[in-house]
PDB file of C-alpha atoms in Angstrom:
ATOM      1  CA  UNK A  50     -12.377 -12.997   9.118  1.00 56.00           C
ATOM      2  CA  UNK A  51     -12.027 -12.736   5.360  1.00 71.00           C
ATOM      3  CA  UNK A  52      -9.602 -10.151   4.094  1.00 87.00           C
ATOM      4  CA  UNK A  53      -9.817  -7.807   1.155  1.00 91.00           C
ATOM      5  CA  UNK A  54     -10.335  -9.816  -2.014  1.00 94.00           C
ATOM      6  CA  UNK A  55      -9.523  -8.720  -5.524  1.00 95.00           C
ATOM      7  CA  UNK A  56     -10.471 -10.257  -8.850  1.00 95.00           C
ATOM      8  CA  UNK A  57      -8.878 -11.197 -11.135  1.00 96.00           C
ATOM      9  CA  UNK A  58      -5.376 -11.743  -9.828  1.00 93.00           C
ATOM     10  CA  UNK A  59      -3.939 -11.278 -13.312  1.00 94.00           C
ATOM     11  CA  UNK A  60      -5.311  -9.802 -16.512  1.00 96.00           C
ATOM     12  CA  UNK A  61      -3.686  -9.501 -19.913  1.00 97.00           C
ATOM     13  CA  UNK A  62      -5.556  -7.402 -22.461  1.00 97.00           C
ATOM     14  CA  UNK A  63      -4.819  -5.679 -25.729  1.00 97.00           C
ATOM     15  CA  UNK A  64      -4.515  -1.956 -26.057  1.00 97.00           C
ATOM     16  CA  UNK A  65      -7.927  -0.446 -26.660  1.00 97.00           C
ATOM     17  CA  UNK A  66      -9.847  -3.141 -24.821  1.00 97.00           C
ATOM     18  CA  UNK A  67     -11.814  -2.729 -21.625  1.00 97.00           C
ATOM     19  CA  UNK A  68     -10.981  -4.314 -18.286  1.00 98.00           C
ATOM     20  CA  UNK A  69     -12.928  -4.288 -15.043  1.00 98.00           C
ATOM     21  CA  UNK A  70     -11.240  -4.972 -11.735  1.00 98.00           C
ATOM     22  CA  UNK A  71     -13.234  -5.892  -8.678  1.00 97.00           C
ATOM     23  CA  UNK A  72     -12.570  -5.414  -4.988  1.00 97.00           C
ATOM     24  CA  UNK A  73     -14.481  -6.927  -2.087  1.00 96.00           C
ATOM     25  CA  UNK A  74     -13.558  -5.094   1.100  1.00 95.00           C
ATOM     26  CA  UNK A  75     -13.661  -6.469   4.608  1.00 93.00           C
ATOM     27  CA  UNK A  76     -17.247  -6.633   5.768  1.00 92.00           C
ATOM     28  CA  UNK A  77     -18.235  -3.538   7.701  1.00 90.00           C
ATOM     29  CA  UNK A  78     -15.440  -1.344   6.362  1.00 91.00           C
ATOM     30  CA  UNK A  79     -16.970   1.857   5.070  1.00 91.00           C
ATOM     31  CA  UNK A  80     -13.736   3.132   3.572  1.00 91.00           C
ATOM     32  CA  UNK A  81     -12.451   1.642   0.359  1.00 94.00           C
ATOM     33  CA  UNK A  82      -9.377   2.806  -1.533  1.00 95.00           C
ATOM     34  CA  UNK A  83      -7.791   2.065  -4.865  1.00 96.00           C
ATOM     35  CA  UNK A  84      -4.063   2.396  -5.428  1.00 96.00           C
ATOM     36  CA  UNK A  85      -1.787   1.345  -8.238  1.00 95.00           C
ATOM     37  CA  UNK A  86       1.866   0.661  -8.764  1.00 92.00           C
ATOM     38  CA  UNK A  87       3.038   1.258 -12.297  1.00 89.00           C
ATOM     39  CA  UNK A  88       6.307  -0.129 -13.662  1.00 78.00           C
ATOM     40  CA  UNK A  89       7.717  -0.873 -10.199  1.00 75.00           C
ATOM     41  CA  UNK A  90       7.445   2.739  -9.157  1.00 83.00           C
ATOM     42  CA  UNK A  91       5.845   4.019  -5.990  1.00 86.00           C
ATOM     43  CA  UNK A  92       2.371   2.990  -4.927  1.00 92.00           C
ATOM     44  CA  UNK A  93       0.025   5.860  -5.766  1.00 93.00           C
ATOM     45  CA  UNK A  94      -3.412   6.673  -4.464  1.00 93.00           C
ATOM     46  CA  UNK A  95      -6.239   6.664  -6.996  1.00 96.00           C
ATOM     47  CA  UNK A  96      -9.437   7.260  -5.090  1.00 95.00           C
ATOM     48  CA  UNK A  97     -11.366   6.826  -1.874  1.00 93.00           C
ATOM     49  CA  UNK A  98     -14.948   5.752  -1.237  1.00 94.00           C
ATOM     50  CA  UNK A  99     -16.873   6.238   1.954  1.00 92.00           C
ATOM     51  CA  UNK A 100     -19.670   3.759   1.594  1.00 93.00           C
ATOM     52  CA  UNK A 101     -21.004   4.387  -1.900  1.00 94.00           C
ATOM     53  CA  UNK A 102     -19.792   7.974  -2.196  1.00 93.00           C
ATOM     54  CA  UNK A 103     -16.554   9.108  -3.776  1.00 94.00           C
ATOM     55  CA  UNK A 104     -14.760  11.032  -1.062  1.00 91.00           C
ATOM     56  CA  UNK A 105     -11.615  11.804  -3.011  1.00 91.00           C
ATOM     57  CA  UNK A 106     -10.796  10.928  -6.587  1.00 92.00           C
ATOM     58  CA  UNK A 107      -7.862  13.248  -6.987  1.00 91.00           C
ATOM     59  CA  UNK A 108      -5.522  10.431  -7.947  1.00 93.00           C
ATOM     60  CA  UNK A 109      -7.484   9.140 -10.921  1.00 95.00           C
ATOM     61  CA  UNK A 110      -5.172   9.609 -13.900  1.00 93.00           C
ATOM     62  CA  UNK A 111      -7.757  10.439 -16.568  1.00 93.00           C
ATOM     63  CA  UNK A 112     -11.310   9.843 -17.694  1.00 94.00           C
ATOM     64  CA  UNK A 113     -10.518   6.384 -19.027  1.00 97.00           C
ATOM     65  CA  UNK A 114     -10.758   5.198 -15.434  1.00 97.00           C
ATOM     66  CA  UNK A 115     -14.153   4.779 -13.796  1.00 97.00           C
ATOM     67  CA  UNK A 116     -14.688   3.512 -10.263  1.00 97.00           C
ATOM     68  CA  UNK A 117     -17.987   2.549  -8.733  1.00 97.00           C
ATOM     69  CA  UNK A 118     -19.176   1.191  -5.430  1.00 96.00           C
ATOM     70  CA  UNK A 119     -22.850   0.470  -5.751  1.00 86.00           C
ATOM     71  CA  UNK A 120     -24.563  -0.164  -2.435  1.00 88.00           C
ATOM     72  CA  UNK A 121     -21.409   0.573  -0.524  1.00 85.00           C
ATOM     73  CA  UNK A 122     -20.139  -2.983  -0.684  1.00 92.00           C
ATOM     74  CA  UNK A 123     -17.807  -4.162  -3.410  1.00 96.00           C
ATOM     75  CA  UNK A 124     -16.156  -1.787  -5.838  1.00 98.00           C
ATOM     76  CA  UNK A 125     -15.185  -1.993  -9.483  1.00 98.00           C
ATOM     77  CA  UNK A 126     -12.523  -0.106 -11.377  1.00 98.00           C
ATOM     78  CA  UNK A 127     -12.997  -0.027 -15.126  1.00 98.00           C
ATOM     79  CA  UNK A 128     -10.349   1.019 -17.602  1.00 97.00           C
ATOM     80  CA  UNK A 129     -11.768   1.870 -21.026  1.00 97.00           C
ATOM     81  CA  UNK A 130      -9.974   1.929 -23.379  1.00 97.00           C
ATOM     82  CA  UNK A 131      -6.808   0.517 -21.856  1.00 97.00           C
ATOM     83  CA  UNK A 132      -3.441   1.959 -22.872  1.00 97.00           C
ATOM     84  CA  UNK A 133       0.030   0.467 -22.544  1.00 96.00           C
ATOM     85  CA  UNK A 134       0.926   2.802 -19.675  1.00 95.00           C
ATOM     86  CA  UNK A 135      -1.947   1.419 -17.609  1.00 96.00           C
ATOM     87  CA  UNK A 136       0.035  -1.766 -16.984  1.00 95.00           C
ATOM     88  CA  UNK A 137       0.848  -2.294 -13.344  1.00 93.00           C
ATOM     89  CA  UNK A 138      -0.536  -3.689 -10.108  1.00 93.00           C
ATOM     90  CA  UNK A 139      -3.821  -2.304  -8.835  1.00 96.00           C
ATOM     91  CA  UNK A 140      -4.379  -2.573  -5.097  1.00 94.00           C
ATOM     92  CA  UNK A 141      -7.562  -2.179  -3.160  1.00 94.00           C
ATOM     93  CA  UNK A 142      -7.652  -1.440   0.552  1.00 92.00           C
ATOM     94  CA  UNK A 143     -10.360  -1.037   3.136  1.00 90.00           C
ATOM     95  CA  UNK A 144     -10.379   0.458   6.581  1.00 87.00           C
ATOM     96  CA  UNK A 145     -12.547   1.368   9.503  1.00 81.00           C
ATOM     97  CA  UNK A 146     -10.012   3.630  11.124  1.00 69.00           C
ATOM     98  CA  UNK A 147      -6.632   2.469  12.371  1.00 64.00           C
ATOM     99  CA  UNK A 148      -4.849   1.538   9.193  1.00 71.00           C
ATOM    100  CA  UNK A 149      -5.797  -0.029   5.937  1.00 80.00           C
ATOM    101  CA  UNK A 150      -5.958  -3.687   4.980  1.00 85.00           C
ATOM    102  CA  UNK A 151      -4.846  -4.387   1.455  1.00 87.00           C
ATOM    103  CA  UNK A 152      -5.841  -7.005  -1.037  1.00 90.00           C
ATOM    104  CA  UNK A 153      -3.514  -9.168  -3.100  1.00 88.00           C
ATOM    105  CA  UNK A 154      -3.659  -6.793  -6.015  1.00 92.00           C
ATOM    106  CA  UNK A 155      -4.548  -7.297  -9.655  1.00 94.00           C
ATOM    107  CA  UNK A 156      -1.637  -7.387 -12.065  1.00 93.00           C
ATOM    108  CA  UNK A 157      -2.779  -5.752 -15.292  1.00 95.00           C
ATOM    109  CA  UNK A 158      -0.738  -6.119 -18.445  1.00 95.00           C
ATOM    110  CA  UNK A 159      -1.753  -4.182 -21.539  1.00 96.00           C
ATOM    111  CA  UNK A 160      -0.103  -5.400 -24.733  1.00 97.00           C
TER     112      UNK A 160
ATOM    113  CA  UNK B 127       4.335  18.640   0.042  1.00 68.00           C
ATOM    114  CA  UNK B 128       3.792  15.539   2.124  1.00 81.00           C
ATOM    115  CA  UNK B 129       6.251  12.795   1.350  1.00 89.00           C
ATOM    116  CA  UNK B 130       7.744   9.567   2.584  1.00 93.00           C
ATOM    117  CA  UNK B 131      11.250   8.553   1.591  1.00 95.00           C
ATOM    118  CA  UNK B 132      12.947   5.202   1.798  1.00 96.00           C
ATOM    119  CA  UNK B 133      16.619   5.882   1.039  1.00 96.00           C
ATOM    120  CA  UNK B 134      17.588   2.256   0.465  1.00 96.00           C
ATOM    121  CA  UNK B 135      16.279   0.539  -2.646  1.00 95.00           C
ATOM    122  CA  UNK B 136      17.853  -2.809  -1.831  1.00 97.00           C
ATOM    123  CA  UNK B 137      19.355  -4.290   1.349  1.00 97.00           C
ATOM    124  CA  UNK B 138      21.018  -7.663   1.830  1.00 97.00           C
ATOM    125  CA  UNK B 139      21.535  -9.185   5.256  1.00 97.00           C
ATOM    126  CA  UNK B 140      22.580 -12.595   6.489  1.00 97.00           C
ATOM    127  CA  UNK B 141      20.056 -14.815   8.188  1.00 97.00           C
ATOM    128  CA  UNK B 142      20.193 -14.229  11.930  1.00 97.00           C
ATOM    129  CA  UNK B 143      21.635 -10.746  11.562  1.00 98.00           C
ATOM    130  CA  UNK B 144      19.843  -7.629  12.706  1.00 97.00           C
ATOM    131  CA  UNK B 145      17.928  -5.437  10.291  1.00 97.00           C
ATOM    132  CA  UNK B 146      17.091  -1.767  10.068  1.00 98.00           C
ATOM    133  CA  UNK B 147      15.123  -0.271   7.187  1.00 98.00           C
ATOM    134  CA  UNK B 148      15.069   3.486   6.980  1.00 98.00           C
ATOM    135  CA  UNK B 149      12.080   5.735   6.459  1.00 97.00           C
ATOM    136  CA  UNK B 150      11.941   9.526   6.558  1.00 96.00           C
ATOM    137  CA  UNK B 151       8.826  11.612   6.358  1.00 93.00           C
ATOM    138  CA  UNK B 152       7.949  15.176   5.548  1.00 90.00           C
ATOM    139  CA  UNK B 153       4.619  16.404   6.866  1.00 82.00           C
ATOM    140  CA  UNK B 154       3.370  19.664   8.306  1.00 74.00           C
ATOM    141  CA  UNK B 155       2.203  17.963  11.468  1.00 77.00           C
ATOM    142  CA  UNK B 156       2.933  14.585  13.025  1.00 76.00           C
ATOM    143  CA  UNK B 157       1.640  12.047  10.554  1.00 83.00           C
ATOM    144  CA  UNK B 158       0.292   8.600  11.097  1.00 87.00           C
ATOM    145  CA  UNK B 159       2.956   6.177   9.921  1.00 90.00           C
ATOM    146  CA  UNK B 160       2.830   2.588   8.719  1.00 91.00           C
ATOM    147  CA  UNK B 161       5.062  -0.194   7.542  1.00 94.00           C
ATOM    148  CA  UNK B 162       3.778  -2.754   5.055  1.00 93.00           C
ATOM    149  CA  UNK B 163       5.418  -5.843   3.614  1.00 94.00           C
ATOM    150  CA  UNK B 164       4.802  -7.478   0.272  1.00 91.00           C
ATOM    151  CA  UNK B 165       6.110 -10.993  -0.189  1.00 88.00           C
ATOM    152  CA  UNK B 166       6.405 -12.399  -3.706  1.00 81.00           C
ATOM    153  CA  UNK B 167       2.974 -13.116  -5.141  1.00 76.00           C
ATOM    154  CA  UNK B 168       1.242 -11.680  -2.097  1.00 80.00           C
ATOM    155  CA  UNK B 169      -0.599  -8.492  -1.311  1.00 81.00           C
ATOM    156  CA  UNK B 170       0.449  -5.755   1.062  1.00 85.00           C
ATOM    157  CA  UNK B 171       0.385  -6.760   4.720  1.00 88.00           C
ATOM    158  CA  UNK B 172       0.350  -4.256   7.563  1.00 88.00           C
ATOM    159  CA  UNK B 173       3.315  -4.827   9.897  1.00 93.00           C
ATOM    160  CA  UNK B 174       2.760  -2.012  12.362  1.00 92.00           C
ATOM    161  CA  UNK B 175       1.484   1.523  12.737  1.00 88.00           C
ATOM    162  CA  UNK B 176       2.158   4.639  14.770  1.00 90.00           C
ATOM    163  CA  UNK B 177      -0.584   7.099  15.628  1.00 84.00           C
ATOM    164  CA  UNK B 178       0.544   8.672  18.910  1.00 83.00           C
ATOM    165  CA  UNK B 179       1.843   7.783  22.353  1.00 86.00           C
ATOM    166  CA  UNK B 180       4.756   5.440  22.858  1.00 89.00           C
ATOM    167  CA  UNK B 181       7.285   6.106  20.126  1.00 92.00           C
ATOM    168  CA  UNK B 182       8.461   2.486  20.018  1.00 96.00           C
ATOM    169  CA  UNK B 183       5.855   0.414  18.241  1.00 96.00           C
ATOM    170  CA  UNK B 184       5.718  -3.362  18.199  1.00 96.00           C
ATOM    171  CA  UNK B 185       4.360  -5.165  15.179  1.00 95.00           C
ATOM    172  CA  UNK B 186       3.822  -8.626  13.841  1.00 94.00           C
ATOM    173  CA  UNK B 187       6.547 -11.103  12.891  1.00 94.00           C
ATOM    174  CA  UNK B 188       8.954  -9.686  15.481  1.00 96.00           C
ATOM    175  CA  UNK B 189       9.259  -6.256  13.871  1.00 97.00           C
ATOM    176  CA  UNK B 190       9.345  -2.952  15.679  1.00 98.00           C
ATOM    177  CA  UNK B 191       9.694   0.664  14.610  1.00 98.00           C
ATOM    178  CA  UNK B 192      10.673   3.816  16.415  1.00 97.00           C
ATOM    179  CA  UNK B 193       9.190   7.220  15.709  1.00 95.00           C
ATOM    180  CA  UNK B 194      11.780   9.975  16.081  1.00 95.00           C
ATOM    181  CA  UNK B 195      10.341  13.436  15.610  1.00 92.00           C
ATOM    182  CA  UNK B 196      13.737  15.157  15.789  1.00 92.00           C
ATOM    183  CA  UNK B 197      14.975  13.098  12.853  1.00 94.00           C
ATOM    184  CA  UNK B 198      11.652  12.848  10.992  1.00 93.00           C
ATOM    185  CA  UNK B 199      12.230   9.122  10.879  1.00 96.00           C
ATOM    186  CA  UNK B 200      10.288   5.921  11.425  1.00 97.00           C
ATOM    187  CA  UNK B 201      12.822   3.139  10.939  1.00 98.00           C
ATOM    188  CA  UNK B 202      11.833  -0.502  10.970  1.00 98.00           C
ATOM    189  CA  UNK B 203      13.955  -2.976  12.924  1.00 98.00           C
ATOM    190  CA  UNK B 204      14.193  -6.657  13.619  1.00 98.00           C
ATOM    191  CA  UNK B 205      16.827  -8.217  15.922  1.00 97.00           C
ATOM    192  CA  UNK B 206      17.281 -11.438  13.970  1.00 97.00           C
ATOM    193  CA  UNK B 207      16.203 -11.858  10.359  1.00 97.00           C
ATOM    194  CA  UNK B 208      14.724 -15.087   9.040  1.00 96.00           C
ATOM    195  CA  UNK B 209      14.887 -16.246   5.425  1.00 96.00           C
ATOM    196  CA  UNK B 210      11.110 -15.814   5.198  1.00 95.00           C
ATOM    197  CA  UNK B 211      11.528 -12.077   5.802  1.00 96.00           C
ATOM    198  CA  UNK B 212      12.830 -11.637   2.257  1.00 96.00           C
ATOM    199  CA  UNK B 213      10.271  -9.326   0.673  1.00 96.00           C
ATOM    200  CA  UNK B 214       9.641  -5.730  -0.294  1.00 95.00           C
ATOM    201  CA  UNK B 215       8.925  -3.304   2.523  1.00 97.00           C
ATOM    202  CA  UNK B 216       6.977  -0.073   2.222  1.00 95.00           C
ATOM    203  CA  UNK B 217       6.793   2.829   4.607  1.00 95.00           C
ATOM    204  CA  UNK B 218       3.650   4.948   4.335  1.00 91.00           C
ATOM    205  CA  UNK B 219       2.269   8.032   5.968  1.00 89.00           C
ATOM    206  CA  UNK B 220      -0.970   9.920   6.171  1.00 82.00           C
ATOM    207  CA  UNK B 221      -1.665  13.398   7.395  1.00 72.00           C
ATOM    208  CA  UNK B 222      -3.019  12.652  10.833  1.00 60.00           C
ATOM    209  CA  UNK B 223      -6.551  11.519  10.022  1.00 54.00           C
ATOM    210  CA  UNK B 224      -7.772   8.441  11.799  1.00 50.00           C
ATOM    211  CA  UNK B 225      -9.239   7.458   8.478  1.00 52.00           C
ATOM    212  CA  UNK B 226      -5.807   6.289   7.551  1.00 53.00           C
ATOM    213  CA  UNK B 227      -6.337   4.524   4.276  1.00 59.00           C
ATOM    214  CA  UNK B 228      -5.232   7.355   2.003  1.00 77.00           C
ATOM    215  CA  UNK B 229      -1.515   7.127   2.375  1.00 85.00           C
ATOM    216  CA  UNK B 230       1.623   8.319   0.685  1.00 89.00           C
ATOM    217  CA  UNK B 231       4.049   5.481   0.117  1.00 92.00           C
ATOM    218  CA  UNK B 232       7.807   5.353  -0.109  1.00 94.00           C
ATOM    219  CA  UNK B 233       9.358   3.674  -3.115  1.00 94.00           C
ATOM    220  CA  UNK B 234       9.950   0.465  -1.194  1.00 95.00           C
ATOM    221  CA  UNK B 235      13.043  -1.400   0.024  1.00 97.00           C
ATOM    222  CA  UNK B 236      13.717  -4.894  -1.222  1.00 96.00           C
ATOM    223  CA  UNK B 237      15.243  -7.152   1.408  1.00 97.00           C
ATOM    224  CA  UNK B 238      17.365 -10.123   0.416  1.00 97.00           C
ATOM    225  CA  UNK B 239      18.346 -12.619   3.102  1.00 97.00           C
ATOM    226  CA  UNK B 240      21.556 -14.606   2.621  1.00 96.00           C
ATOM    227  CA  UNK B 241      21.785 -18.093   4.119  1.00 92.00           C
TER     228      UNK B 241
END
């Protein structure tokens, strides 16, 4: 069974540019979550999809972040425009009850 | 507020020695609790989870954890550490929903294994 897959694994962009991260959850998992770890600090929740609907987006830091999950399959997280403080590792997880399975993460560096 | 605390930022043990990583939680009701491991260059991998029932939980890679309500703890243990166990370990909790993906994480404990 394929796990949660994230693209790209690394991204280096300049301040002010746009970056889109993608997450492919485990097939059949209705729940998809985005987390991030900034500057080696704790892993923080960003938002939660149930199928294509946003169940909880209380962790989204500001309106420069936009998450979508069209068709309830893969999800994208767009940062526009990126700022220096957005640098960190962005994790995606999916679940169908019983604990979440995480992807490898995308390491984003904004310079 | 709900929280998970890992008191130890960094632990060093010798290969073959026993290991215990501490985790304390603060929730209004009994949470669901998890331990994850992140090896260098890898994603987060679920080691084990506690939902209810037996308070001693067995996980993968020879790890186990014990839920102790009286101490609000969920410490991770392994009887004999291998060099490949060197990684960062995260304790996480969620407020008792079976939809357990939205979790609160501890700050992580980095494990170094000496030869």
